[in-house]
Amino acid sequence: MAENKILLTGVKLEKEYGDRQLLNIGRLEILDGARIGLIGRNGAGKSTLLKILSGELEAEKGVVKRNCGIAVIAQTGETDGEADGRYISQMQLRDSAVKSGGERTRLAIAAAFSKHEPLLFADEPTTNLDLVGIERLERMMSGYRGAIVLVSHDREFLDNVCNQIWELEDGKLRIFPGNYSDFLEQKRRERTHEEFEYEQYRKEKRRIERNIIQVKEEARQMGKPPRRMGQSEWKLYKDTASIQQGHVQSRAKAMDSRLQHLEKKEKPKELPRISMKLSETDKIRARNAARIEHLSVFYDGFPVLSDVSLDIPTGKRVFLTGANGAGKSTLIRVLMERGEHVSITSEAKIGYFSQGQENLREDKTVLENVVETAKAPAHICRAVLKNLYMDEGDIGKRVSVLSGGERVKTALAKLLVSDVNFLILDEPANHMDVYTMEGLEKLLSDYDGTLLAVSHDRKMVEKLADEIYEVADGMIWKQK
């Protein structure tokens, strides 16, 4: 069986950003037929690496050898060439001068596929796509003749498309066979091994330290005459004791040397554990936190929602799914406006998150913004931020210099620690990396307030939802 053709090679690639080395990669290869998921924290350099590999950006050092043409689906939604009718039809595009974010993404996908290049780079191609669009793109990528390198925060998408994961961390690239779930399992095994090695190191270190103390005490006791030994006897014994004491001290020095040369194992890093439980006085006692009854909404005479009713049970995590434009955000907007078809219990204290409505103070730092309206103490605020993968350097930044992903994390952290018992989240997953998604799920899974969320992220819905409703054709259908 012939080996797959090498489509691209990168050797000794280095890229700096200010005084920081963003990339330092020894070697990488892309083989024909590869389906590579490129993951890493926000700001790790994923988009930069794709631009260097495609030739859009130059590295300070290193060589990229391209053996074929490359098509690109850019994160910006910019179109790479013209899209042919086949892919315009597949992506269900309409002829419109002003296109929505989802339409721009679908047009960029259609144009990239129309080039039929052996290598496709896709930077967050699921951004602004609904579930139908994501599943269609999965099928297109599965049937693609060539290799694909994609950056995505959609873990289900990475599972369904990829046969290799590249993890970019601290400028280095690690390559894992399999899909995202395989990658997680490998990382879990590595962590288990690291924890075992650290525990063995601690035990051995304690054992040597105890032995050193015992031997040194033994040497010290040798310098004293035994209780029943007289002066004359001690003088005769002293030379022998001195020799024995020297041997014991040599043992102690050997143990000291062994301790110094014991291979040090660092304790594996772990996220701080925090409780997202509400106090009894903060909990909603009513059966339903909110209720919508017989709601109809029209836009330009067109029914977006028709006679819709929905209960949000107290303490449950309710998710809304459905195509773009189906009315999910409209439903939430009506709920927030508390119109005549909406009833919300007086005990509810609502925290609302929507893209572009972050309510952050630009002149304040991340931590100052979060602490400002927090009910939780400062150390809990820090812990929540760390669970959203913001380190000490991040939380000291002013909001005015934050990236889109960092702003989303800050807004979510601010919400999670505030005095609320009913969270309403409209697409919280956008602009997040896969690590932050895992961290947010961990926080929300421990939250015992009421949650209403809109999300296209299938992993998040699967892990968290108590009830799932699909919004389609102006109606709501319960799925779970």
Tab-separated table of C-alpha atoms in Angstrom:
chain	number	residue	atom	x	y	z
A	1	MET	CA	0.000	0.000	0.000
A	2	ALA	CA	1.485	3.355	-1.104
A	3	GLU	CA	2.204	5.989	1.498
A	4	ASN	CA	0.100	9.145	1.455
A	5	LYS	CA	1.684	12.051	-0.380
A	6	ILE	CA	3.208	14.848	1.710
A	7	LEU	CA	1.268	18.006	0.821
A	8	LEU	CA	3.109	20.414	3.112
A	9	THR	CA	6.170	20.430	5.374
A	10	GLY	CA	7.196	23.014	7.967
A	11	VAL	CA	10.678	22.989	9.544
A	12	LYS	CA	12.014	25.036	12.499
A	13	LEU	CA	9.198	27.584	12.406
A	14	GLU	CA	9.536	30.522	14.789
A	15	LYS	CA	7.268	33.531	15.178
A	16	GLU	CA	7.383	36.329	17.735
A	17	TYR	CA	4.660	38.634	18.946
A	18	GLY	CA	6.182	41.623	20.697
A	19	ASP	CA	8.630	40.212	23.254
A	20	ARG	CA	6.852	36.842	23.314
A	21	GLN	CA	7.798	33.838	21.236
A	22	LEU	CA	4.446	32.769	19.849
A	23	LEU	CA	5.615	29.749	17.826
A	24	ASN	CA	8.650	27.468	18.090
A	25	ILE	CA	7.878	24.342	16.078
A	26	GLY	CA	10.568	21.853	15.083
A	27	ARG	CA	8.786	20.027	12.289
A	28	LEU	CA	5.312	19.302	10.968
A	29	GLU	CA	3.884	17.439	8.003
A	30	ILE	CA	0.484	17.332	6.377
A	31	LEU	CA	-0.266	14.143	4.472
A	32	ASP	CA	-2.908	13.689	1.813
A	33	GLY	CA	-6.153	12.512	3.413
A	34	ALA	CA	-5.327	13.922	6.855
A	35	ARG	CA	-8.131	15.512	8.877
A	36	ILE	CA	-6.281	17.623	11.429
A	37	GLY	CA	-7.913	19.502	14.281
A	38	LEU	CA	-5.691	22.353	15.513
A	39	ILE	CA	-6.532	23.256	19.109
A	40	GLY	CA	-5.060	25.561	21.740
A	41	ARG	CA	-6.024	28.348	24.101
A	42	ASN	CA	-7.212	31.702	22.772
A	43	GLY	CA	-4.075	33.578	21.757
A	44	ALA	CA	-1.917	30.427	21.463
A	45	GLY	CA	-1.192	31.214	17.798
A	46	LYS	CA	-3.524	28.844	15.926
A	47	SER	CA	-4.634	31.382	13.307
A	48	THR	CA	-1.067	32.677	13.002
A	49	LEU	CA	0.209	29.158	12.308
A	50	LEU	CA	-2.401	28.630	9.575
A	51	LYS	CA	-1.438	31.950	7.972
A	52	ILE	CA	2.257	31.015	8.003
A	53	LEU	CA	1.531	27.601	6.488
A	54	SER	CA	-0.690	29.123	3.776
A	55	GLY	CA	1.886	31.818	2.933
A	56	GLU	CA	-0.256	34.748	4.055
A	57	LEU	CA	2.237	35.527	6.839
A	58	GLU	CA	6.020	35.127	7.099
A	59	ALA	CA	7.745	33.424	10.027
A	60	GLU	CA	10.872	34.996	11.550
A	61	LYS	CA	12.670	31.693	11.019
A	62	GLY	CA	11.980	28.391	9.343
A	63	VAL	CA	10.894	26.983	6.007
A	64	VAL	CA	7.489	25.955	4.699
A	65	LYS	CA	7.459	23.713	1.645
A	66	ARG	CA	4.094	23.634	-0.113
A	67	ASN	CA	3.581	20.850	-2.637
A	68	CYS	CA	0.047	21.834	-3.654
A	69	GLY	CA	-2.472	24.664	-3.748
A	70	ILE	CA	-4.320	25.668	-0.587
A	71	ALA	CA	-7.917	26.831	-0.133
A	72	VAL	CA	-8.754	28.858	2.978
A	73	ILE	CA	-11.910	29.415	5.025
A	74	ALA	CA	-10.879	32.495	7.010
A	75	GLN	CA	-12.152	33.299	10.504
A	76	THR	CA	-13.055	36.777	9.251
A	77	GLY	CA	-15.569	35.316	6.797
A	78	GLU	CA	-13.677	36.809	3.835
A	79	THR	CA	-14.350	34.930	0.600
A	80	ASP	CA	-11.446	33.096	-1.061
A	81	GLY	CA	-12.447	33.362	-4.729
A	82	GLU	CA	-15.810	32.740	-6.373
A	83	ALA	CA	-18.300	30.097	-5.270
A	84	ASP	CA	-19.850	27.838	-7.892
A	85	GLY	CA	-23.554	27.029	-8.028
A	86	ARG	CA	-23.201	23.508	-6.631
A	87	TYR	CA	-21.756	24.683	-3.325
A	88	ILE	CA	-23.986	27.752	-3.144
A	89	SER	CA	-26.909	25.336	-3.337
A	90	GLN	CA	-25.375	22.973	-0.770
A	91	MET	CA	-24.892	25.819	1.701
A	92	GLN	CA	-28.465	27.039	1.012
A	93	LEU	CA	-27.387	30.594	0.238
A	94	ARG	CA	-29.855	33.219	-0.884
A	95	ASP	CA	-29.125	36.066	-3.232
A	96	SER	CA	-28.785	38.975	-0.845
A	97	ALA	CA	-26.634	42.122	-1.020
A	98	VAL	CA	-26.367	42.377	2.785
A	99	LYS	CA	-25.548	39.030	4.326
A	100	SER	CA	-25.784	37.916	7.930
A	101	GLY	CA	-22.813	36.454	9.789
A	102	GLY	CA	-24.054	32.946	9.071
A	103	GLU	CA	-24.513	33.693	5.370
A	104	ARG	CA	-20.999	35.163	5.101
A	105	THR	CA	-19.592	32.029	6.735
A	106	ARG	CA	-21.533	29.758	4.364
A	107	LEU	CA	-20.381	31.804	1.346
A	108	ALA	CA	-16.739	31.549	2.488
A	109	ILE	CA	-17.172	27.767	2.844
A	110	ALA	CA	-18.748	27.476	-0.605
A	111	ALA	CA	-15.949	29.545	-2.216
A	112	ALA	CA	-13.187	27.516	-0.550
A	113	PHE	CA	-14.710	24.178	-1.584
A	114	SER	CA	-15.184	25.480	-5.132
A	115	LYS	CA	-11.392	25.748	-5.563
A	116	HIS	CA	-10.995	21.947	-5.255
A	117	GLU	CA	-7.472	22.289	-3.869
A	118	PRO	CA	-5.713	19.257	-2.334
A	119	LEU	CA	-5.340	21.133	0.972
A	120	LEU	CA	-8.025	23.058	2.862
A	121	PHE	CA	-7.421	25.309	5.878
A	122	ALA	CA	-10.536	26.172	7.903
A	123	ASP	CA	-10.305	28.676	10.776
A	124	GLU	CA	-13.401	28.401	12.997
A	125	PRO	CA	-15.668	27.441	10.066
A	126	THR	CA	-18.658	26.691	12.346
A	127	THR	CA	-18.837	30.272	13.665
A	128	ASN	CA	-22.374	31.638	13.148
A	129	LEU	CA	-23.568	28.328	11.689
A	130	ASP	CA	-26.643	26.655	13.104
A	131	LEU	CA	-26.801	22.912	13.740
A	132	VAL	CA	-28.085	22.160	10.233
A	133	GLY	CA	-25.188	24.111	8.713
A	134	ILE	CA	-22.642	22.419	10.989
A	135	GLU	CA	-23.879	18.938	10.107
A	136	ARG	CA	-23.837	19.819	6.391
A	137	LEU	CA	-20.242	21.058	6.688
A	138	GLU	CA	-19.288	17.831	8.486
A	139	ARG	CA	-20.559	15.795	5.548
A	140	MET	CA	-18.737	18.024	3.056
A	141	MET	CA	-15.459	17.703	4.957
A	142	SER	CA	-15.836	13.942	5.364
A	143	GLY	CA	-16.114	13.611	1.572
A	144	TYR	CA	-13.352	16.113	0.780
A	145	ARG	CA	-10.700	14.809	-1.620
A	146	GLY	CA	-7.539	16.021	0.031
A	147	ALA	CA	-6.346	17.058	3.467
A	148	ILE	CA	-7.943	19.456	5.945
A	149	VAL	CA	-6.504	21.453	8.830
A	150	LEU	CA	-9.239	23.068	10.894
A	151	VAL	CA	-9.416	25.239	13.979
A	152	SER	CA	-12.658	24.776	15.891
A	153	HIS	CA	-14.131	25.092	19.385
A	154	ASP	CA	-16.901	22.632	18.429
A	155	ARG	CA	-15.784	19.389	20.077
A	156	GLU	CA	-18.457	17.249	18.413
A	157	PHE	CA	-17.330	18.632	15.053
A	158	LEU	CA	-13.703	17.735	15.885
A	159	ASP	CA	-14.849	14.241	16.877
A	160	ASN	CA	-16.827	13.667	13.702
A	161	VAL	CA	-14.280	15.079	11.232
A	162	CYS	CA	-10.736	14.637	12.568
A	163	ASN	CA	-8.330	11.709	12.579
A	164	GLN	CA	-5.487	13.705	14.136
A	165	ILE	CA	-5.253	16.471	16.738
A	166	TRP	CA	-2.511	19.106	16.858
A	167	GLU	CA	-2.265	20.795	20.250
A	168	LEU	CA	-0.502	24.167	20.284
A	169	GLU	CA	0.737	25.128	23.756
A	170	ASP	CA	3.527	27.541	24.760
A	171	GLY	CA	4.589	27.759	21.127
A	172	LYS	CA	5.146	23.999	20.819
A	173	LEU	CA	3.116	21.578	18.731
A	174	ARG	CA	2.145	18.111	19.968
A	175	ILE	CA	0.516	15.616	17.640
A	176	PHE	CA	-2.077	13.072	18.815
A	177	PRO	CA	-3.628	10.336	16.664
A	178	GLY	CA	-7.413	10.109	16.588
A	179	ASN	CA	-10.199	12.599	17.175
A	180	TYR	CA	-10.860	15.014	20.037
A	181	SER	CA	-12.246	12.350	22.386
A	182	ASP	CA	-9.132	10.236	21.749
A	183	PHE	CA	-7.019	13.297	22.556
A	184	LEU	CA	-8.880	13.831	25.846
A	185	GLU	CA	-8.352	10.190	26.813
A	186	GLN	CA	-4.642	10.423	26.045
A	187	LYS	CA	-4.373	13.614	28.135
A	188	ARG	CA	-6.260	11.900	30.973
A	189	ARG	CA	-3.829	8.980	30.924
A	190	GLU	CA	-0.885	11.374	30.892
A	191	ARG	CA	-2.262	13.255	33.878
A	192	THR	CA	-2.860	10.010	35.788
A	193	HIS	CA	0.746	9.006	35.110
A	194	GLU	CA	2.032	12.462	36.145
A	195	GLU	CA	0.038	12.275	39.390
A	196	PHE	CA	1.448	8.780	40.075
A	197	GLU	CA	5.019	9.925	39.391
A	198	TYR	CA	4.590	13.010	41.576
A	199	GLU	CA	3.234	10.905	44.442
A	200	GLN	CA	6.125	8.432	44.098
A	201	TYR	CA	8.576	11.349	44.097
A	202	ARG	CA	7.018	12.781	47.259
A	203	LYS	CA	7.133	9.412	49.041
A	204	GLU	CA	10.784	8.804	48.102
A	205	LYS	CA	11.746	12.359	49.092
A	206	ARG	CA	10.068	11.953	52.502
A	207	ARG	CA	11.729	8.545	53.013
A	208	ILE	CA	15.230	9.880	52.272
A	209	GLU	CA	14.662	12.952	54.468
A	210	ARG	CA	13.563	10.740	57.395
A	211	ASN	CA	16.578	8.480	56.918
A	212	ILE	CA	18.922	11.475	56.855
A	213	ILE	CA	17.483	12.731	60.138
A	214	GLN	CA	17.846	9.261	61.710
A	215	VAL	CA	21.440	8.800	60.512
A	216	LYS	CA	22.498	12.265	61.645
A	217	GLU	CA	20.973	11.607	65.068
A	218	GLU	CA	22.807	8.273	65.192
A	219	ALA	CA	26.106	10.080	64.423
A	220	ARG	CA	25.390	12.695	67.086
A	221	GLN	CA	24.724	10.006	69.723
A	222	MET	CA	28.046	8.360	68.880
A	223	GLY	CA	29.824	11.488	70.027
A	224	LYS	CA	28.513	10.951	73.582
A	225	PRO	CA	29.850	8.344	76.048
A	226	PRO	CA	27.361	5.629	76.970
A	227	ARG	CA	25.706	6.181	80.371
A	228	ARG	CA	27.443	3.319	82.207
A	229	MET	CA	30.856	3.821	80.617
A	230	GLY	CA	33.503	5.426	82.799
A	231	GLN	CA	36.081	7.996	81.710
A	232	SER	CA	38.893	5.487	81.302
A	233	GLU	CA	36.693	3.162	79.235
A	234	TRP	CA	35.479	6.088	77.107
A	235	LYS	CA	39.045	7.090	76.281
A	236	LEU	CA	39.690	3.563	74.988
A	237	TYR	CA	36.346	3.492	73.072
A	238	LYS	CA	36.576	7.039	71.708
A	239	ASP	CA	38.851	6.252	68.761
A	240	THR	CA	36.654	3.359	67.668
A	241	ALA	CA	33.497	5.510	68.073
A	242	SER	CA	35.104	8.254	65.995
A	243	ILE	CA	35.725	5.842	63.142
A	244	GLN	CA	32.138	4.541	63.334
A	245	GLN	CA	30.821	8.108	63.507
A	246	GLY	CA	32.733	8.914	60.331
A	247	HIS	CA	31.120	5.976	58.547
A	248	VAL	CA	27.647	7.121	59.648
A	249	GLN	CA	28.339	10.698	58.567
A	250	SER	CA	29.452	9.392	55.189
A	251	ARG	CA	26.131	7.567	54.902
A	252	ALA	CA	24.345	10.822	55.722
A	253	LYS	CA	26.311	12.688	53.034
A	254	ALA	CA	25.505	9.972	50.507
A	255	MET	CA	21.812	10.301	51.367
A	256	ASP	CA	22.047	14.101	51.069
A	257	SER	CA	23.613	13.656	47.635
A	258	ARG	CA	20.863	11.223	46.628
A	259	LEU	CA	18.247	13.701	47.767
A	260	GLN	CA	19.882	16.486	45.741
A	261	HIS	CA	20.015	14.294	42.626
A	262	LEU	CA	16.497	12.888	43.025
A	263	GLU	CA	14.642	13.760	39.829
A	264	LYS	CA	12.159	16.438	40.783
A	265	LYS	CA	8.566	15.960	39.692
A	266	GLU	CA	6.251	18.964	39.590
A	267	LYS	CA	2.745	18.644	40.926
A	268	PRO	CA	0.333	18.505	37.964
A	269	LYS	CA	-1.569	21.754	37.573
A	270	GLU	CA	-5.256	21.613	38.300
A	271	LEU	CA	-8.087	24.102	38.181
A	272	PRO	CA	-9.298	25.365	41.558
A	273	ARG	CA	-12.397	23.606	42.819
A	274	ILE	CA	-15.265	25.907	43.606
A	275	SER	CA	-18.891	25.504	44.578
A	276	MET	CA	-21.571	27.109	42.430
A	277	LYS	CA	-24.303	26.182	44.899
A	278	LEU	CA	-26.849	28.777	45.969
A	279	SER	CA	-27.674	29.390	49.605
A	280	GLU	CA	-31.135	28.350	50.761
A	281	THR	CA	-32.233	31.994	50.979
A	282	ASP	CA	-31.176	32.593	47.349
A	283	LYS	CA	-33.076	29.655	45.870
A	284	ILE	CA	-36.337	30.093	43.986
A	285	ARG	CA	-39.149	28.242	45.754
A	286	ALA	CA	-41.770	28.571	43.012
A	287	ARG	CA	-42.281	25.533	40.764
A	288	ASN	CA	-41.430	27.504	37.617
A	289	ALA	CA	-38.876	30.297	37.410
A	290	ALA	CA	-40.627	31.625	34.287
A	291	ARG	CA	-43.522	30.829	31.985
A	292	ILE	CA	-44.431	31.886	28.446
A	293	GLU	CA	-48.041	31.323	27.380
A	294	HIS	CA	-49.592	31.603	23.909
A	295	LEU	CA	-46.910	33.924	22.542
A	296	SER	CA	-46.955	35.014	18.906
A	297	VAL	CA	-44.353	37.306	17.318
A	298	PHE	CA	-44.501	38.780	13.812
A	299	TYR	CA	-41.776	40.524	11.766
A	300	ASP	CA	-43.048	42.426	8.711
A	301	GLY	CA	-46.244	40.377	8.841
A	302	PHE	CA	-44.305	37.074	8.908
A	303	PRO	CA	-44.934	34.840	11.962
A	304	VAL	CA	-41.625	34.121	13.745
A	305	LEU	CA	-43.364	32.476	16.726
A	306	SER	CA	-46.935	31.208	16.642
A	307	ASP	CA	-48.906	30.569	19.849
A	308	VAL	CA	-45.814	29.323	21.702
A	309	SER	CA	-45.918	28.207	25.338
A	310	LEU	CA	-42.932	27.214	27.479
A	311	ASP	CA	-42.304	26.543	31.172
A	312	ILE	CA	-38.822	27.002	32.689
A	313	PRO	CA	-38.843	24.732	35.772
A	314	THR	CA	-36.921	25.993	38.784
A	315	GLY	CA	-33.473	24.472	39.178
A	316	LYS	CA	-33.480	22.900	35.701
A	317	ARG	CA	-31.078	23.501	32.804
A	318	VAL	CA	-33.200	24.171	29.715
A	319	PHE	CA	-31.601	24.501	26.263
A	320	LEU	CA	-33.095	25.940	23.078
A	321	THR	CA	-31.811	24.651	19.727
A	322	GLY	CA	-32.814	25.307	16.142
A	323	ALA	CA	-31.757	26.916	12.883
A	324	ASN	CA	-30.561	30.508	12.607
A	325	GLY	CA	-33.576	32.796	12.393
A	326	ALA	CA	-35.939	30.233	13.913
A	327	GLY	CA	-36.805	32.565	16.798
A	328	LYS	CA	-34.612	31.379	19.721
A	329	SER	CA	-33.131	34.790	20.487
A	330	THR	CA	-36.539	36.385	19.882
A	331	LEU	CA	-38.007	34.124	22.548
A	332	ILE	CA	-35.340	35.165	25.026
A	333	ARG	CA	-35.727	38.859	24.157
A	334	VAL	CA	-39.479	38.675	24.821
A	335	LEU	CA	-38.782	36.895	28.101
A	336	MET	CA	-36.334	39.611	29.151
A	337	GLU	CA	-38.836	42.337	28.218
A	338	ARG	CA	-41.465	40.606	30.412
A	339	GLY	CA	-44.307	41.202	28.003
A	340	GLU	CA	-47.950	40.322	28.573
A	341	HIS	CA	-47.455	36.662	27.636
A	342	VAL	CA	-44.570	36.258	30.106
A	343	SER	CA	-44.648	35.597	33.835
A	344	ILE	CA	-41.479	35.439	35.947
A	345	THR	CA	-41.534	34.611	39.637
A	346	SER	CA	-40.763	37.542	41.927
A	347	GLU	CA	-37.996	35.454	43.542
A	348	ALA	CA	-36.028	35.318	40.278
A	349	LYS	CA	-32.848	37.390	40.006
A	350	ILE	CA	-31.901	37.151	36.335
A	351	GLY	CA	-28.381	37.264	34.925
A	352	TYR	CA	-28.399	37.684	31.133
A	353	PHE	CA	-25.563	37.073	28.673
A	354	SER	CA	-25.774	37.921	24.995
A	355	GLN	CA	-23.012	38.356	22.429
A	356	GLY	CA	-22.136	42.036	22.116
A	357	GLN	CA	-23.946	42.995	25.350
A	358	GLU	CA	-21.130	42.488	27.827
A	359	ASN	CA	-21.656	45.573	30.050
A	360	LEU	CA	-17.959	45.791	30.891
A	361	ARG	CA	-16.031	48.847	32.087
A	362	GLU	CA	-13.344	49.495	29.476
A	363	ASP	CA	-11.039	51.377	31.871
A	364	LYS	CA	-11.112	48.640	34.537
A	365	THR	CA	-9.167	45.370	34.643
A	366	VAL	CA	-10.766	41.970	34.166
A	367	LEU	CA	-10.691	41.238	37.897
A	368	GLU	CA	-11.995	44.711	38.816
A	369	ASN	CA	-14.936	44.228	36.434
A	370	VAL	CA	-15.784	40.823	37.882
A	371	VAL	CA	-15.385	41.821	41.538
A	372	GLU	CA	-17.320	45.072	41.102
A	373	THR	CA	-20.768	43.431	41.032
A	374	ALA	CA	-19.872	40.101	42.659
A	375	LYS	CA	-21.701	38.549	45.551
A	376	ALA	CA	-18.847	36.054	45.907
A	377	PRO	CA	-15.525	37.027	47.557
A	378	ALA	CA	-12.474	37.952	45.461
A	379	HIS	CA	-10.796	34.534	45.748
A	380	ILE	CA	-13.902	32.872	44.277
A	381	CYS	CA	-13.894	35.430	41.438
A	382	ARG	CA	-10.283	34.508	40.705
A	383	ALA	CA	-11.137	30.798	40.808
A	384	VAL	CA	-14.020	31.233	38.337
A	385	LEU	CA	-11.730	33.167	35.971
A	386	LYS	CA	-9.099	30.430	36.228
A	387	ASN	CA	-11.742	27.819	35.383
A	388	LEU	CA	-12.393	29.886	32.256
A	389	TYR	CA	-8.651	29.697	31.532
A	390	MET	CA	-7.674	33.245	32.410
A	391	ASP	CA	-4.369	33.330	34.299
A	392	GLU	CA	-2.909	36.057	36.524
A	393	GLY	CA	-1.575	37.928	33.511
A	394	ASP	CA	-4.998	37.904	31.850
A	395	ILE	CA	-7.004	39.079	34.857
A	396	GLY	CA	-4.764	42.100	35.295
A	397	LYS	CA	-5.440	43.364	31.742
A	398	ARG	CA	-7.717	46.319	31.113
A	399	VAL	CA	-10.888	45.389	29.228
A	400	SER	CA	-10.020	47.854	26.454
A	401	VAL	CA	-7.144	45.599	25.269
A	402	LEU	CA	-8.953	42.244	25.484
A	403	SER	CA	-9.605	39.965	22.520
A	404	GLY	CA	-13.153	38.926	21.653
A	405	GLY	CA	-12.743	35.600	23.450
A	406	GLU	CA	-11.301	37.252	26.571
A	407	ARG	CA	-14.217	39.704	26.706
A	408	VAL	CA	-16.696	36.821	26.545
A	409	LYS	CA	-14.910	35.019	29.385
A	410	THR	CA	-14.873	38.169	31.513
A	411	ALA	CA	-18.573	38.809	30.932
A	412	LEU	CA	-19.464	35.214	31.789
A	413	ALA	CA	-17.345	35.227	34.952
A	414	LYS	CA	-18.954	38.510	36.020
A	415	LEU	CA	-22.360	36.919	35.575
A	416	LEU	CA	-21.547	33.659	37.350
A	417	VAL	CA	-20.385	35.339	40.577
A	418	SER	CA	-23.108	37.999	40.688
A	419	ASP	CA	-26.241	37.949	42.828
A	420	VAL	CA	-28.438	35.909	40.444
A	421	ASN	CA	-30.361	32.643	40.643
A	422	PHE	CA	-31.618	32.461	37.045
A	423	LEU	CA	-29.029	32.484	34.248
A	424	ILE	CA	-30.060	33.209	30.657
A	425	LEU	CA	-27.247	32.601	28.163
A	426	ASP	CA	-27.574	33.315	24.446
A	427	GLU	CA	-24.805	31.466	22.547
A	428	PRO	CA	-22.090	31.621	25.226
A	429	ALA	CA	-19.784	29.296	23.241
A	430	ASN	CA	-18.822	31.703	20.445
A	431	HIS	CA	-15.162	32.825	20.448
A	432	MET	CA	-14.191	30.233	23.076
A	433	ASP	CA	-11.447	27.648	22.786
A	434	VAL	CA	-12.123	23.994	23.632
A	435	TYR	CA	-10.447	24.288	27.042
A	436	THR	CA	-12.705	27.162	28.085
A	437	MET	CA	-15.733	25.210	26.875
A	438	GLU	CA	-14.767	22.365	29.206
A	439	GLY	CA	-14.241	24.849	32.058
A	440	LEU	CA	-17.591	26.571	31.500
A	441	GLU	CA	-19.378	23.214	31.441
A	442	LYS	CA	-17.735	22.300	34.741
A	443	LEU	CA	-18.966	25.536	36.328
A	444	LEU	CA	-22.497	25.231	34.935
A	445	SER	CA	-22.800	21.555	35.864
A	446	ASP	CA	-22.234	22.545	39.510
A	447	TYR	CA	-24.680	25.469	39.324
A	448	ASP	CA	-27.951	24.642	41.091
A	449	GLY	CA	-29.852	27.728	40.013
A	450	THR	CA	-32.083	27.840	36.935
A	451	LEU	CA	-30.495	27.964	33.484
A	452	LEU	CA	-32.018	28.847	30.113
A	453	ALA	CA	-29.517	28.726	27.256
A	454	VAL	CA	-29.348	28.926	23.480
A	455	SER	CA	-26.513	26.868	22.038
A	456	HIS	CA	-25.456	25.068	18.873
A	457	ASP	CA	-22.676	23.292	20.757
A	458	ARG	CA	-23.814	19.682	20.813
A	459	LYS	CA	-21.371	18.557	23.511
A	460	MET	CA	-22.518	21.305	25.861
A	461	VAL	CA	-26.186	20.508	25.284
A	462	GLU	CA	-25.582	16.778	25.702
A	463	LYS	CA	-23.625	17.191	28.960
A	464	LEU	CA	-25.738	19.859	30.671
A	465	ALA	CA	-29.325	19.840	29.446
A	466	ASP	CA	-32.168	18.580	31.637
A	467	GLU	CA	-34.655	19.645	28.965
A	468	ILE	CA	-34.072	20.417	25.268
A	469	TYR	CA	-36.512	22.319	23.040
A	470	GLU	CA	-36.159	22.790	19.303
A	471	VAL	CA	-37.517	26.013	17.829
A	472	ALA	CA	-38.660	25.464	14.230
A	473	ASP	CA	-41.399	26.756	11.914
A	474	GLY	CA	-42.652	29.151	14.567
A	475	MET	CA	-43.216	26.328	17.060
A	476	ILE	CA	-41.395	24.738	20.007
A	477	TRP	CA	-40.877	20.971	20.192
A	478	LYS	CA	-39.603	19.215	23.290
A	479	GLN	CA	-36.786	16.774	22.480
A	480	LYS	CA	-35.787	15.729	26.000
